[in-house]
CSV table of C-alpha atoms in Angstrom, one decimal:
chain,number,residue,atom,x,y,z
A,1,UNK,CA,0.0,0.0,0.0
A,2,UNK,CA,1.3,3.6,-0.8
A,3,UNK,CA,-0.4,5.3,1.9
A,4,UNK,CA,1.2,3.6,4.9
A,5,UNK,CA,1.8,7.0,7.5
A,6,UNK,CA,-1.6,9.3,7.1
A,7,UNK,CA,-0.9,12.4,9.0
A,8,UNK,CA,-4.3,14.4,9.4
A,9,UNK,CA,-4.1,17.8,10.6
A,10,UNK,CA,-7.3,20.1,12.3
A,11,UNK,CA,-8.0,22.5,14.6
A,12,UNK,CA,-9.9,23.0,17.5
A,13,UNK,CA,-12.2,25.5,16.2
A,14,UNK,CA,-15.5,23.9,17.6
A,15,UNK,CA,-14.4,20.1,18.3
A,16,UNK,CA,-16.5,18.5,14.8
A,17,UNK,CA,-13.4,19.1,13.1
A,18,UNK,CA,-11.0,17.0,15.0
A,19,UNK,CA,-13.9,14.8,16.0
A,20,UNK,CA,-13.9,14.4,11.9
A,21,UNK,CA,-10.3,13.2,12.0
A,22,UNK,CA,-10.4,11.1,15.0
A,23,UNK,CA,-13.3,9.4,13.2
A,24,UNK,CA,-11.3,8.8,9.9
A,25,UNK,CA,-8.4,7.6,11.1
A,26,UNK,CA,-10.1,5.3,13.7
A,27,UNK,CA,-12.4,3.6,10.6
A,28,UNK,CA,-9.6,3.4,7.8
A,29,UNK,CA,-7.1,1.4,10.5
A,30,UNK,CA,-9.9,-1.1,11.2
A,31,UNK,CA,-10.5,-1.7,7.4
A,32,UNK,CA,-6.6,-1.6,7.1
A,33,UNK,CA,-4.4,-2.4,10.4
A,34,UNK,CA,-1.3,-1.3,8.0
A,35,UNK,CA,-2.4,2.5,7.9
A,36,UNK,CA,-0.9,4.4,10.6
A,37,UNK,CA,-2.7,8.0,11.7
A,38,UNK,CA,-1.8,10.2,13.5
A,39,UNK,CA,-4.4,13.4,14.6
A,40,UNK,CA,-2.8,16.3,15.5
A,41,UNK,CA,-4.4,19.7,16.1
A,42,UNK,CA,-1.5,21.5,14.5
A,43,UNK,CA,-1.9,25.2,15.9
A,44,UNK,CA,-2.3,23.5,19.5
A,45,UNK,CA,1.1,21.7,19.3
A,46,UNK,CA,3.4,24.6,17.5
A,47,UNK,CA,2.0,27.1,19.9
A,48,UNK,CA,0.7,26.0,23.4
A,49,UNK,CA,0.5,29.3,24.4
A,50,UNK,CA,-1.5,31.6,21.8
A,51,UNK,CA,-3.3,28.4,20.7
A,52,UNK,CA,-5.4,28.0,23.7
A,53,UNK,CA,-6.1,31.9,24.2
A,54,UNK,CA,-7.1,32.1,20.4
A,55,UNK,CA,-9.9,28.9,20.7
A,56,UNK,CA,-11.1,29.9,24.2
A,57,UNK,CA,-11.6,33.7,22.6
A,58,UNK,CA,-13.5,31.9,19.6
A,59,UNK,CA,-15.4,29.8,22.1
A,60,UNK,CA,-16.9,33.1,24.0
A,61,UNK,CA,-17.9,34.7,20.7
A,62,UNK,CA,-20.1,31.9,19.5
A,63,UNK,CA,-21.7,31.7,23.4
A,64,UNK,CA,-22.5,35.1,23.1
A,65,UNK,CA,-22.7,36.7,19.8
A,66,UNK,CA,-23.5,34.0,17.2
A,67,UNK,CA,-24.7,36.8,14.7
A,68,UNK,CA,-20.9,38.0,14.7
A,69,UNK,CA,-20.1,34.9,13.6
A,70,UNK,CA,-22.4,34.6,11.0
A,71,UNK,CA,-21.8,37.7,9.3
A,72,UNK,CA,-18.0,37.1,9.1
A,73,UNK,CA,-18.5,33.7,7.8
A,74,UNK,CA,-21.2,34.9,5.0
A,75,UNK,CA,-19.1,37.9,4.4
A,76,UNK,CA,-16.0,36.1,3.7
A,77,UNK,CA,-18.0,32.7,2.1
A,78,UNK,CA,-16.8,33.3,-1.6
A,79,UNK,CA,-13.0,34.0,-0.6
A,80,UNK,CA,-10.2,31.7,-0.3
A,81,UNK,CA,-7.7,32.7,2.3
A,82,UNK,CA,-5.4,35.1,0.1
A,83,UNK,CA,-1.4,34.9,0.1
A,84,UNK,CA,-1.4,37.6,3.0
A,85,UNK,CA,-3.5,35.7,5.3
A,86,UNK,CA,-1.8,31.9,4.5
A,87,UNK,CA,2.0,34.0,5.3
A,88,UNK,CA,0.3,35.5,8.7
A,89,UNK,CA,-1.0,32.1,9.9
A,90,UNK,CA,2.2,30.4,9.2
A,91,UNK,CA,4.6,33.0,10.3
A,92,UNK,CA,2.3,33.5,14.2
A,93,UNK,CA,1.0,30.1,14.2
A,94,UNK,CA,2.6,27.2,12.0
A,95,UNK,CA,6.3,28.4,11.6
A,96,UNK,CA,7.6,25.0,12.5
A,97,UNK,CA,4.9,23.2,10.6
A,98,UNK,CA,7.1,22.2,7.4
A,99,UNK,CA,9.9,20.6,10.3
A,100,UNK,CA,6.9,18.6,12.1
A,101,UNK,CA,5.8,17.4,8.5
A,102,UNK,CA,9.9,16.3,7.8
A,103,UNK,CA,9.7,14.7,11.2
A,104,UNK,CA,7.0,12.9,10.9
A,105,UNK,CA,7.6,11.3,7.1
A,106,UNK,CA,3.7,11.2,6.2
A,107,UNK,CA,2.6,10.0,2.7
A,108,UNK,CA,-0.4,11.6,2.6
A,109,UNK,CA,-1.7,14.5,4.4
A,110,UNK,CA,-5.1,15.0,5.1
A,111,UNK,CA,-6.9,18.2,6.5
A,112,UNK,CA,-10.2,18.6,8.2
A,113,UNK,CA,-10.0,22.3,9.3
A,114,UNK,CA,-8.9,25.1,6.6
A,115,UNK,CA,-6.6,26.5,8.5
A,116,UNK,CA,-4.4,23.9,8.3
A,117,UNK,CA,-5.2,23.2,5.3
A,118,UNK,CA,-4.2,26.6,3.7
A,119,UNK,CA,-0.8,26.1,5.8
A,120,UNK,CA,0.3,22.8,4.5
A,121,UNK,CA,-1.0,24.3,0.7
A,122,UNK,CA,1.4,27.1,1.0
A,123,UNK,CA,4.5,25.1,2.0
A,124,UNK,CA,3.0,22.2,-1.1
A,125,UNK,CA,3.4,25.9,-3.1
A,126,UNK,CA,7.2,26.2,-1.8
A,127,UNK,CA,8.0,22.2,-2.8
A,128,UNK,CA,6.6,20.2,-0.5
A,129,UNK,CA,5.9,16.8,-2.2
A,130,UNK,CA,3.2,15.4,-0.2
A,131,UNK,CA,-0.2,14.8,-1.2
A,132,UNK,CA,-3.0,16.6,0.0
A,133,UNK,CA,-6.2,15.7,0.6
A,134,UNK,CA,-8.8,18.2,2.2
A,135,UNK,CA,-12.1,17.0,3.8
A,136,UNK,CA,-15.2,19.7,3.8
A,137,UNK,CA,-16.5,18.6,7.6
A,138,UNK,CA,-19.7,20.8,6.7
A,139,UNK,CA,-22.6,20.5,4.7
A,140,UNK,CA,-21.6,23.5,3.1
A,141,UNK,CA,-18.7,24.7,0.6
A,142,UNK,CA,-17.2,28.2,2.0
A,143,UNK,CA,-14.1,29.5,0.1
A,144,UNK,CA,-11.7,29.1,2.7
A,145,UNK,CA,-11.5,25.3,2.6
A,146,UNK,CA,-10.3,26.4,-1.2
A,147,UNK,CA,-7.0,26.2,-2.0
A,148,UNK,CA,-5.0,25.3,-6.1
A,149,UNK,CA,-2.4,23.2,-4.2
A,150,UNK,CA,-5.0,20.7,-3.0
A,151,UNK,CA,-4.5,16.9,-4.7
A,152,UNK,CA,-8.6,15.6,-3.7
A,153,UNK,CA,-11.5,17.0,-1.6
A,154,UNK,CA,-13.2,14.4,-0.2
A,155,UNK,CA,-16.8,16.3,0.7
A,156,UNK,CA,-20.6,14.8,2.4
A,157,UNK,CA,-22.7,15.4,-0.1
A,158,UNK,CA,-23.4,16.0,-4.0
A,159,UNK,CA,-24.6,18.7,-3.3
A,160,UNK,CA,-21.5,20.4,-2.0
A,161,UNK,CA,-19.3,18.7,-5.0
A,162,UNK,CA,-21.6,20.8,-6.8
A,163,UNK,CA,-20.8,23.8,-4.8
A,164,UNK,CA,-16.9,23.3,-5.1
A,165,UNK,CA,-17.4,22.9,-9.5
A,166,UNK,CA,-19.0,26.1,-9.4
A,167,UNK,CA,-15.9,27.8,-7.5
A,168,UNK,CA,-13.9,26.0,-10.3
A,169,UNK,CA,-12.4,22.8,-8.9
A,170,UNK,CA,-12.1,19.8,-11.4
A,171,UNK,CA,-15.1,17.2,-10.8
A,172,UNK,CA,-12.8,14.0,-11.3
A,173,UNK,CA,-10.9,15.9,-7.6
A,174,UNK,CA,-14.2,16.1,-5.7
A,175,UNK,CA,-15.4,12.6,-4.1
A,176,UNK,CA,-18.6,11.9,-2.4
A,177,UNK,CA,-17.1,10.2,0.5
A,178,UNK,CA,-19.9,10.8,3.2
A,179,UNK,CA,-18.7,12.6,6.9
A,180,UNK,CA,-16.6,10.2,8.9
A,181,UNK,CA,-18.4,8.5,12.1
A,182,UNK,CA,-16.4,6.9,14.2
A,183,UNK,CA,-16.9,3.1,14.1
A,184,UNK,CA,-18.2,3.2,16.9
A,185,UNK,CA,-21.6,4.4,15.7
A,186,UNK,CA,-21.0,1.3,12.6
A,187,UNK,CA,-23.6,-1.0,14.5
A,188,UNK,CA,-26.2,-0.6,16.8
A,189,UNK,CA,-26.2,-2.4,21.0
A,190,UNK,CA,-28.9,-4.1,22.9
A,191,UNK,CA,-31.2,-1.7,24.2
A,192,UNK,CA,-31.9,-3.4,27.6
A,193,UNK,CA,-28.5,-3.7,28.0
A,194,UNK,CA,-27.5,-0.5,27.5
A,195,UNK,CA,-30.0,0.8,30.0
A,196,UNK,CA,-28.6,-1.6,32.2
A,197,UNK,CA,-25.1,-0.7,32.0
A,198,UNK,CA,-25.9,3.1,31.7
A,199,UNK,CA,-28.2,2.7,34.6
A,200,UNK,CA,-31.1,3.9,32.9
A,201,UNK,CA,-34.6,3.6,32.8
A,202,UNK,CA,-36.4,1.5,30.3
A,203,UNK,CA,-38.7,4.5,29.5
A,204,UNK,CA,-39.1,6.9,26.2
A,205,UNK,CA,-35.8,9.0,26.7
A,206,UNK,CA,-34.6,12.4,25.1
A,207,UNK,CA,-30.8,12.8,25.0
A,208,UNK,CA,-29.8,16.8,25.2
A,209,UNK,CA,-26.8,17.5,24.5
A,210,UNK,CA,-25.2,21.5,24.0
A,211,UNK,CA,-22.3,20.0,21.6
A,212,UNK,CA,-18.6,19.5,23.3
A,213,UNK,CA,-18.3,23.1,24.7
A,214,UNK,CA,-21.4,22.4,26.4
A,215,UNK,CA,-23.4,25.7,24.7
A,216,UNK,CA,-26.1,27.0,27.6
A,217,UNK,CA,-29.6,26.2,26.2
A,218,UNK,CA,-32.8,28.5,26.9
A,219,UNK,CA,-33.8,28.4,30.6
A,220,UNK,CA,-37.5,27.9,29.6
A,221,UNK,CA,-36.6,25.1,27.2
A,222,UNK,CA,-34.5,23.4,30.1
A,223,UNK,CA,-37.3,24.1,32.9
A,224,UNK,CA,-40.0,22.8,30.3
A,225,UNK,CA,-38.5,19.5,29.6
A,226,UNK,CA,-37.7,18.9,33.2
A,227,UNK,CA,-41.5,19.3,34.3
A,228,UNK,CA,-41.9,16.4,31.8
A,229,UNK,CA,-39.2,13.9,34.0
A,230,UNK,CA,-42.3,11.9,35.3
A,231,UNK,CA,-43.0,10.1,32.3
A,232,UNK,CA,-40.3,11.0,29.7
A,233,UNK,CA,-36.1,10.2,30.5
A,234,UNK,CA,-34.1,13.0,30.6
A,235,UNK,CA,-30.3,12.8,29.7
A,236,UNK,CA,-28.7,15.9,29.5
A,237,UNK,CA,-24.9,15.3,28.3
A,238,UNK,CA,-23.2,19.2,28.8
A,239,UNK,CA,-20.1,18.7,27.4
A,240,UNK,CA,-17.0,21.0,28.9
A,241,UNK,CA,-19.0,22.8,30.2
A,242,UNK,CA,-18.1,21.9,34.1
A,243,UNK,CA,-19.6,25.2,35.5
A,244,UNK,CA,-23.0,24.3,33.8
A,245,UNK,CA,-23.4,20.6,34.6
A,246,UNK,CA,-22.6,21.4,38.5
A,247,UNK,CA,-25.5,24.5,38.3
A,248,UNK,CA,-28.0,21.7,37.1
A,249,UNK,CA,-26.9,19.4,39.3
A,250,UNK,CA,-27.4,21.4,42.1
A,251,UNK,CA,-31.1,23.0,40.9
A,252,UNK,CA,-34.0,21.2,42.3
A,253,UNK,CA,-35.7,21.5,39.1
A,254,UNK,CA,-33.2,18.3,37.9
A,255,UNK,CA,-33.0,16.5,41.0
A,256,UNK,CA,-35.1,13.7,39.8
A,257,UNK,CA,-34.5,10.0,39.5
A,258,UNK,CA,-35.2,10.4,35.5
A,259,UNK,CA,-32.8,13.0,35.2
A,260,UNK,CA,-29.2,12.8,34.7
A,261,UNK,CA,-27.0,15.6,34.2
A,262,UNK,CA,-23.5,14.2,32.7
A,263,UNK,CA,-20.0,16.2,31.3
A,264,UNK,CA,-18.0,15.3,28.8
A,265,UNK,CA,-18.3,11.6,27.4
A,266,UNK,CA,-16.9,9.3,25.5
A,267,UNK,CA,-19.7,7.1,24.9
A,268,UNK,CA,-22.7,8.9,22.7
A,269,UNK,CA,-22.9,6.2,20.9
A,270,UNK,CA,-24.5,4.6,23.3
A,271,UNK,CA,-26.7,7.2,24.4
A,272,UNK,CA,-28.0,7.8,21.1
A,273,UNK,CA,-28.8,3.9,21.2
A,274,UNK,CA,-31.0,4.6,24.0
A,275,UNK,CA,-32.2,7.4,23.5
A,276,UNK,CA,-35.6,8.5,21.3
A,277,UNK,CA,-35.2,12.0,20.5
A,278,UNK,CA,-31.6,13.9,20.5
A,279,UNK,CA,-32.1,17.9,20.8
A,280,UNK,CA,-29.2,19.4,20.1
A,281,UNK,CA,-26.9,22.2,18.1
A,282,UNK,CA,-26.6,21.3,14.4
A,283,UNK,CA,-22.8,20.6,14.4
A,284,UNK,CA,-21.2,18.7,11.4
A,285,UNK,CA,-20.6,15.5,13.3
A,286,UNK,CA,-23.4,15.3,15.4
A,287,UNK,CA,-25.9,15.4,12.8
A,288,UNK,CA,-23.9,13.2,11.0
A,289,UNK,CA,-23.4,10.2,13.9
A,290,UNK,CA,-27.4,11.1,15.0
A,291,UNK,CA,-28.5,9.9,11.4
A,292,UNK,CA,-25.5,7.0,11.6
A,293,UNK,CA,-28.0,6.2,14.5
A,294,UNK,CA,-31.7,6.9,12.6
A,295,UNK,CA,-32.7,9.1,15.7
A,296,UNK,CA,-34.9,12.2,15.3
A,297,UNK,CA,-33.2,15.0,15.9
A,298,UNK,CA,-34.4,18.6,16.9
A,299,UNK,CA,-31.9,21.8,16.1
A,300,UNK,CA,-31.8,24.3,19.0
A,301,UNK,CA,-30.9,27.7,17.8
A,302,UNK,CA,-28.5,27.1,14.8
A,303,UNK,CA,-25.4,29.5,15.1
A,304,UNK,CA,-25.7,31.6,11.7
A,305,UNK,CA,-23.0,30.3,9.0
A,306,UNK,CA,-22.5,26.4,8.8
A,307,UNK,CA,-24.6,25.3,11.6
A,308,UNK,CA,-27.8,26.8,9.6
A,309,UNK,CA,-26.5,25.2,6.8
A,310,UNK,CA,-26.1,21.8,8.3
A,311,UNK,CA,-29.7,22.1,9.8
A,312,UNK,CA,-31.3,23.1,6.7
A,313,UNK,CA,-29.7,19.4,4.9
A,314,UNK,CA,-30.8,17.5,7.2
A,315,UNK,CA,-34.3,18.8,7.8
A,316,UNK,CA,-34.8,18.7,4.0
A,317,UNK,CA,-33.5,15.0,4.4
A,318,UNK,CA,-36.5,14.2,6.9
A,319,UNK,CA,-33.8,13.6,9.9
A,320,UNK,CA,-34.7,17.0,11.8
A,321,UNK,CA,-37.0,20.1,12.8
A,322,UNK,CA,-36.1,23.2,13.7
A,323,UNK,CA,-36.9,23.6,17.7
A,324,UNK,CA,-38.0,27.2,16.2
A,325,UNK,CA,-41.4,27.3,19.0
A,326,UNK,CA,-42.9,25.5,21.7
A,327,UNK,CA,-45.4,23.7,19.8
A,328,UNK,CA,-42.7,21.9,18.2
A,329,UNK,CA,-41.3,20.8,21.6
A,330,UNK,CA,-45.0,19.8,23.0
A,331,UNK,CA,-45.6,17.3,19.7
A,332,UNK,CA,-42.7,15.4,20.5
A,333,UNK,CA,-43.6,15.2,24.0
A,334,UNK,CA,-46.7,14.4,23.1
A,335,UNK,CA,-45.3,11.4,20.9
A,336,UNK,CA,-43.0,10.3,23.7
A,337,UNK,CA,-45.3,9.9,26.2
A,338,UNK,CA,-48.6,8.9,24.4
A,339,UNK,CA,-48.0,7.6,21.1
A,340,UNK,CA,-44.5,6.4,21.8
A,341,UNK,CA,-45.2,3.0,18.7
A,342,UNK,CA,-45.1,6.0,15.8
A,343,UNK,CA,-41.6,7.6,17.2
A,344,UNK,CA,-39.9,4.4,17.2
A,345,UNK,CA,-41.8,3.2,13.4
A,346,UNK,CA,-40.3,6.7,12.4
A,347,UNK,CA,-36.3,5.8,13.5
A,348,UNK,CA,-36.7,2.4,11.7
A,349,UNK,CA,-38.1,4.0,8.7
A,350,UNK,CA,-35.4,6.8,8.5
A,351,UNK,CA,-32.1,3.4,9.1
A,352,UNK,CA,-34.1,2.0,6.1
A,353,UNK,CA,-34.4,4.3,3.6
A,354,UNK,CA,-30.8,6.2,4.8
A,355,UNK,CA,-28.8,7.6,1.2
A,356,UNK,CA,-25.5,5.7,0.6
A,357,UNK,CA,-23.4,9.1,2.0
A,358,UNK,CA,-24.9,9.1,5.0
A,359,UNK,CA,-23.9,5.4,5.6
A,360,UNK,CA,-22.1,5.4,9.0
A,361,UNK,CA,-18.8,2.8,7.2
A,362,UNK,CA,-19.0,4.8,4.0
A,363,UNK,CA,-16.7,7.5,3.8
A,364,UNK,CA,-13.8,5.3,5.7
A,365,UNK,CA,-14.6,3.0,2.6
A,366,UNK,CA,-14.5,5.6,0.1
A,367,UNK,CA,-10.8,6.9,1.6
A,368,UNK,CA,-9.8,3.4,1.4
A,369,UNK,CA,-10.9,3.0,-2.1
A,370,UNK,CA,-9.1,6.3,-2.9
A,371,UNK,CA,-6.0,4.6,-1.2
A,372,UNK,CA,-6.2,1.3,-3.1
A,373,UNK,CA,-6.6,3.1,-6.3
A,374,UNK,CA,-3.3,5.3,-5.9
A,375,UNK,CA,-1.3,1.7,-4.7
A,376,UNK,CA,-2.9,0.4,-8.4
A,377,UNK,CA,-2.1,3.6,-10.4
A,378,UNK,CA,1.6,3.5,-8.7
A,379,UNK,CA,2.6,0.0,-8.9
A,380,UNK,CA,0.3,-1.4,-11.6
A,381,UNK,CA,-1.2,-4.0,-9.0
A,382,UNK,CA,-4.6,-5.4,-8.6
A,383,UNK,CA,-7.0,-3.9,-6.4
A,384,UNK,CA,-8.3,-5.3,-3.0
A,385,UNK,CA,-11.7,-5.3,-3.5
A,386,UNK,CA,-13.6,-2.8,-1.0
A,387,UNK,CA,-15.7,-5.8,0.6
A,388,UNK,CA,-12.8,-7.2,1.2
A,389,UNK,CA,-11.7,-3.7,4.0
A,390,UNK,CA,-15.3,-4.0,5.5
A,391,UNK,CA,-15.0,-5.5,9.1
């Protein structure tokens, strides 16, 4: 195989884009124990210092003016990241990067954030010979993932190959690959023992979760859903956000034995599993892994940019509403607790009739067929057939 060391760089700009990586690398080493990864959120590592200031900064803006970020994504949407821009990122941020990448020895590069990616184009500008592949971890094109020194882009949708011809990329460099979900959300547990394990009620349950910075939701919302706790589960999973989770813990409005009020974890996939309705923000890979799972999802306040364009996919898909009002809220309550048969016929429907891209395995597969095809093209040999990679 020619692709033996895959280095794949992101940044922690919201966590869906590492997340993205994580999930990539985990699924193409199960299909192919050979392939090494390696994650690394570049800006992080060459500067521990600014790095950490500069996300927790970005952080507070989206908490508390989303509308900011909105305008500057929609005002810079149609713009690559110019020459200036790529030599300021790399000359405050990414100085070393080019000596990491020598270090390292990768054979193929592979960027999930465009920050990164617009680093490792310029140095591809200045000689570096190392392929580079860039996945779109939105459901949207914007023209800063858009760079001339980039070998594939490996995006979710047609539609947003579609959006990357009309900015002018070749078609036969775009590939449908799907979003990467961990292989973890590949198959589906036991209920009952899940809600064993989990130490959960067998009961219709709603999984919350405010994304891994654990974004505040709406009092009202909160307070609304916790008068419900007598005949509807409540898991709310709060992310990083520490402050938050002990606040709820400690309100009596959530001290009820159907509530439970968790931080970070490391096992949504399992939550989803037993859960029957995930409210949440409309991040890349959390839509993504909730229709991996087939459960109903409702979109709480989508921060203007890419999360209103992720929401507005999958609610034309039939995955999601908008939680735009309170009737919306009250039908699914209503569903949960007294017609709770037509919630679970509507998951089952939505696993069957899934499209190919939003297949949990398929975009490992399609990176692994994009892998086996260069080994071919490079060394004229036959092809490992891709049923042959599925676990």
């Amino acid at each position: 195989m020619r692709y033996t060391n895959v280095l794949l760089f992101s940044e922690g700009f919201g966590t869906g884009h590492t997340q993205a990586a994580y999930a990539l690398a985990e699924g193409l080493q199960r299909m192919h124990p050979d392939i090494h990864c390696r994650v690394i959120e570049l800006g992080n590592l060459l500067n521990p210092t600014v790095g950490p200031l500069i996300l927790s900064a970005y952080r507070k803006t989206v908490s508390t003016r989303p509308r900011l970020v909105g305008m500057l994504y929609r005002s810079q949407y149609k713009k690559s990241l110019n020459r200036l821009t790529r030599l300021a990122l790399h000359r405050i941020f990414y100085a070393q990067a080019k000596k990491l990448i020598e270090q390292l020895q990768p054979d193929l590069i592979i960027c999930t954030h465009p920050f990164p990616n617009a680093v490792v184009s310029r140095l591809k500008r200045q000689g570096l010979n190392i392929p580079l592949y860039t996945m779109i971890t939105d459901y949207d094109a914007h023209g800063t993932w858009v760079n001339p020194e980039v070998d594939e882009y490996l995006v979710p949708t047609p539609h947003v190959k579609q959006m990357l011809i009309l900015k002018d990329i070749p078609s036969s460099y775009i590939h449908v690959t799907g979003m990467p979900v961990h292989p973890k959300f590949w198959v589906a547990e036991e209920r009952e023992q899940l809600q064993y394990e989990l130490r959960l009620h067998s009961m219709p349950t709603v999984l919350i979760m405010g994304g891994g910075w654990g974004l505040v939701f709406n009092k009202h919302l909160l307070s609304k859903l916790a008068s419900r706790a007598n005949d509807i589960q409540l898991v709310f999973c709060m992310g990083q956000n520490d402050k938050l989770v002990s606040n709820m813990r400690e309100d009596s409005n959530f001290q009820h034995p159907n509530i439970h009020v968790l931080s970070h974890r490391d096992d949504i996939h399992k939550l989803m599993d037993v859960s029957d309705l995930l409210i949440t923000k409309p991040g890349g890979m959390t839509c993504a892994e909730g229709a991996a799972k087939g459960i109903p999802m409702l979109f709480y306040e989508p921060i203007p940019g890419q999360e209103e364009v992720n929401s507005h996919f999958f609610v034309s898909e039939g995955y999601a509403e908008i939680l735009d009002s309170t009737e919306v809220m009250d039908k699914w309550l209503h569903l949960l607790s007294d017609q709770y048969d037509i919630v679970r016929d509507q998951r089952e429907h939505a696993a069957r009739r899934r499209s190919v891209h939003l297949e949990p395995d398929h975009c490992a597969l399609q990176v692994m067929g994009l892998l086996n095809r260069d080994r071919i093209e490079e060394h004229n040999e036959e092809p490992v057939p891709l049923a042959a990679l599925q676990p």
